[in-house]
GROMACS .gro file of C-alpha atoms in nm:
model
  176
    1MET     CA    1   0.124   2.270  -1.429
    2THR     CA    2   0.388   2.466  -1.616
    3ILE     CA    3   0.637   2.248  -1.797
    4GLU     CA    4   0.980   2.407  -1.772
    5PHE     CA    5   1.144   2.206  -2.050
    6SER     CA    6   0.900   2.116  -2.324
    7ARG     CA    7   1.003   1.962  -2.655
    8VAL     CA    8   0.687   1.822  -2.815
    9GLU     CA    9   0.705   1.585  -3.108
   10ARG     CA   10   0.365   1.619  -3.274
   11LEU     CA   11   0.186   1.291  -3.344
   12ASP     CA   12   0.127   1.383  -3.709
   13THR     CA   13   0.504   1.404  -3.764
   14ILE     CA   14   0.586   1.061  -3.620
   15GLY     CA   15   0.604   0.779  -3.873
   16GLY     CA   16   0.683   0.407  -3.866
   17GLU     CA   17   1.059   0.450  -3.897
   18ASP     CA   18   1.291   0.563  -3.617
   19ARG     CA   19   1.350   0.937  -3.621
   20ARG     CA   20   1.643   1.063  -3.416
   21VAL     CA   21   1.574   1.360  -3.192
   22THR     CA   22   1.835   1.535  -2.978
   23ILE     CA   23   1.732   1.790  -2.717
   24ALA     CA   24   1.912   2.007  -2.461
   25ALA     CA   25   1.779   2.238  -2.192
   26ASP     CA   26   1.895   2.598  -2.203
   27ALA     CA   27   2.010   2.794  -1.895
   28GLU     CA   28   1.663   2.931  -1.813
   29GLU     CA   29   1.502   2.586  -1.843
   30ARG     CA   30   1.773   2.428  -1.627
   31ALA     CA   31   1.724   2.694  -1.356
   32ALA     CA   32   1.348   2.629  -1.356
   33LEU     CA   33   1.404   2.252  -1.335
   34ALA     CA   34   1.644   2.302  -1.043
   35ARG     CA   35   1.368   2.488  -0.857
   36ARG     CA   36   1.107   2.225  -0.945
   37PHE     CA   37   1.317   1.931  -0.828
   38ASP     CA   38   1.472   2.116  -0.530
   39LEU     CA   39   1.827   2.101  -0.667
   40ILE     CA   40   2.104   2.352  -0.619
   41ALA     CA   41   2.166   2.351  -0.996
   42VAL     CA   42   2.110   2.162  -1.317
   43ASP     CA   43   2.428   2.222  -1.515
   44ARG     CA   44   2.335   2.002  -1.811
   45LEU     CA   45   2.028   1.811  -1.931
   46GLU     CA   46   2.030   1.640  -2.269
   47GLY     CA   47   1.837   1.365  -2.434
   48GLU     CA   48   1.890   1.153  -2.744
   49PHE     CA   49   1.585   0.962  -2.859
   50ALA     CA   50   1.457   0.743  -3.140
   51VAL     CA   51   1.086   0.806  -3.190
   52ARG     CA   52   0.851   0.596  -3.403
   53ARG     CA   53   0.491   0.490  -3.426
   54ASP     CA   54   0.375   0.129  -3.400
   55ALA     CA   55   0.034  -0.039  -3.380
   56ALA     CA   56   0.004   0.020  -3.003
   57GLY     CA   57   0.123   0.381  -2.986
   58VAL     CA   58   0.447   0.576  -3.004
   59LEU     CA   59   0.776   0.415  -2.901
   60VAL     CA   60   1.054   0.628  -2.753
   61HIS     CA   61   1.399   0.476  -2.692
   62GLY     CA   62   1.715   0.659  -2.603
   63SER     CA   63   1.908   0.808  -2.316
   64VAL     CA   64   1.910   1.107  -2.085
   65ARG     CA   65   2.233   1.262  -1.958
   66ALA     CA   66   2.253   1.527  -1.691
   67ALA     CA   67   2.491   1.697  -1.452
   68VAL     CA   68   2.329   1.835  -1.138
   69ILE     CA   69   2.421   1.962  -0.796
   70GLN     CA   70   2.211   1.822  -0.513
   71ALA     CA   71   2.212   1.931  -0.150
   72CYS     CA   72   2.320   1.675   0.109
   73SER     CA   73   2.006   1.564   0.293
   74VAL     CA   74   2.186   1.612   0.627
   75THR     CA   75   2.427   1.903   0.591
   76GLY     CA   76   2.303   2.089   0.284
   77ASP     CA   77   2.654   2.060   0.134
   78PRO     CA   78   2.656   2.074  -0.247
   79LEU     CA   79   2.700   1.731  -0.407
   80PRO     CA   80   2.761   1.698  -0.781
   81ALA     CA   81   2.587   1.407  -0.952
   82THR     CA   82   2.590   1.281  -1.309
   83ILE     CA   83   2.313   1.087  -1.474
   84ASP     CA   84   2.322   0.864  -1.780
   85GLU     CA   85   1.990   0.678  -1.794
   86PRO     CA   86   1.834   0.468  -2.067
   87VAL     CA   87   1.478   0.552  -2.170
   88ALA     CA   88   1.224   0.305  -2.310
   89LEU     CA   89   0.861   0.422  -2.316
   90ARG     CA   90   0.544   0.353  -2.509
   91PHE     CA   91   0.298   0.641  -2.531
   92VAL     CA   92  -0.062   0.524  -2.580
   93ALA     CA   93  -0.400   0.686  -2.631
   94PRO     CA   94  -0.582   0.776  -2.306
   95GLY     CA   95  -0.777   0.483  -2.167
   96THR     CA   96  -0.573   0.219  -2.349
   97GLY     CA   97  -0.284   0.202  -2.101
   98GLY     CA   98  -0.444  -0.076  -1.901
   99GLU     CA   99  -0.494   0.007  -1.535
  100ASP     CA  100  -0.489  -0.363  -1.439
  101GLU     CA  101  -0.187  -0.480  -1.244
  102ILE     CA  102   0.037  -0.700  -1.455
  103GLU     CA  103   0.365  -0.875  -1.392
  104LEU     CA  104   0.641  -0.695  -1.579
  105GLY     CA  105   0.918  -0.897  -1.735
  106SER     CA  106   1.270  -0.780  -1.804
  107ASP     CA  107   1.174  -0.688  -2.162
  108SER     CA  108   0.862  -0.490  -2.061
  109ILE     CA  109   0.834  -0.125  -2.147
  110ASP     CA  110   0.674   0.148  -1.935
  111THR     CA  111   0.349   0.283  -2.076
  112VAL     CA  112   0.248   0.650  -2.053
  113GLU     CA  113  -0.080   0.801  -2.169
  114LEU     CA  114  -0.055   1.063  -2.441
  115GLU     CA  115  -0.158   1.415  -2.347
  116GLY     CA  116  -0.239   1.670  -2.610
  117GLY     CA  117  -0.127   1.619  -2.965
  118GLY     CA  118   0.221   1.486  -2.911
  119VAL     CA  119   0.498   1.331  -2.707
  120ASP     CA  120   0.687   1.573  -2.484
  121LEU     CA  121   1.049   1.459  -2.493
  122GLY     CA  122   1.159   1.749  -2.272
  123GLU     CA  123   0.928   1.641  -1.991
  124THR     CA  124   1.037   1.280  -2.051
  125ALA     CA  125   1.400   1.387  -2.003
  126ALA     CA  126   1.320   1.595  -1.693
  127GLU     CA  127   1.124   1.314  -1.525
  128THR     CA  128   1.392   1.057  -1.614
  129MET     CA  129   1.656   1.280  -1.457
  130ALA     CA  130   1.450   1.330  -1.141
  131LEU     CA  131   1.383   0.957  -1.100
  132ALA     CA  132   1.754   0.877  -1.139
  133LEU     CA  133   1.862   1.112  -0.858
  134ASP     CA  134   1.959   0.979  -0.517
  135PRO     CA  135   1.660   1.073  -0.299
  136PHE     CA  136   1.879   1.108   0.014
  137PRO     CA  137   2.226   1.220  -0.097
  138ARG     CA  138   2.489   1.223   0.176
  139SER     CA  139   2.809   1.425   0.191
  140PRO     CA  140   3.127   1.276   0.342
  141ARG     CA  141   3.068   1.471   0.664
  142ALA     CA  142   2.701   1.368   0.704
  143GLU     CA  143   2.775   1.076   0.938
  144ALA     CA  144   2.984   1.291   1.172
  145VAL     CA  145   2.715   1.562   1.181
  146LEU     CA  146   2.448   1.304   1.261
  147ARG     CA  147   2.662   1.149   1.535
  148GLU     CA  148   2.723   1.492   1.691
  149ALA     CA  149   2.347   1.547   1.691
  150GLY     CA  150   2.296   1.218   1.878
  151VAL     CA  151   2.151   1.023   1.586
  152MET     CA  152   2.250   0.656   1.596
  153SER     CA  153   2.353   0.462   1.289
  154GLU     CA  154   2.129   0.178   1.167
  155GLU     CA  155   2.368  -0.075   1.320
  156GLU     CA  156   2.361   0.098   1.659
  157ALA     CA  157   1.983   0.143   1.657
  158GLY     CA  158   1.898  -0.212   1.547
  159PRO     CA  159   1.837  -0.506   1.781
  160PHE     CA  160   2.194  -0.632   1.752
  161GLY     CA  161   2.330  -0.285   1.834
  162ALA     CA  162   2.157  -0.301   2.173
  163LEU     CA  163   2.298  -0.650   2.232
  164ALA     CA  164   2.647  -0.529   2.146
  165GLY     CA  165   2.618  -0.260   2.412
  166LEU     CA  166   2.497  -0.518   2.665
  167ARG     CA  167   2.782  -0.753   2.575
  168ALA     CA  168   3.031  -0.470   2.626
  169ARG     CA  169   2.890  -0.395   2.972
  170LEU     CA  170   2.882  -0.765   3.071
  171GLY     CA  171   3.239  -0.812   2.953
  172LYS     CA  172   3.346  -0.512   3.160
  173THR     CA  173   3.187  -0.645   3.481
  174SER     CA  174   3.321  -0.999   3.441
  175ASP     CA  175   3.678  -0.872   3.407
  176ASP     CA  176   3.652  -0.661   3.725
   0.00000   0.00000   0.00000
């Protein structure tokens, strides 16, 4: 897999104290990310991180900010979206991530296995952006387009929607 936006912090450069790292995708990287994540455009992708080593691996804390243009899942209309997501990850050696299911508390941190000789903050930013996107963005005219196509809303399609239609018909016949 080709990584469109790679900013690797080598393990041998990461110490026990927080080191601030700021990254930003250039125009070519943003265009490649837009293709990868099926977006109309990625206008901005930036990350600010604190990186440090601890006994269990490498800790990465920070935030990812992005401005993208998604396509409406119904109409294809362009929809701008902004992202400002916190990041908290622990990178660990392969095989030490623990594949067992555990109950995560509110202070738990996601664990990612290290690949190669470093932590790729660019890929971390790209994946954080992608996960923060609305998977089914809707434009203001999406509902009208769906209605014109004969698609019922959730309320109309549910069990109470059918009862509402029956009630309307019963009310009509009792008034006649």
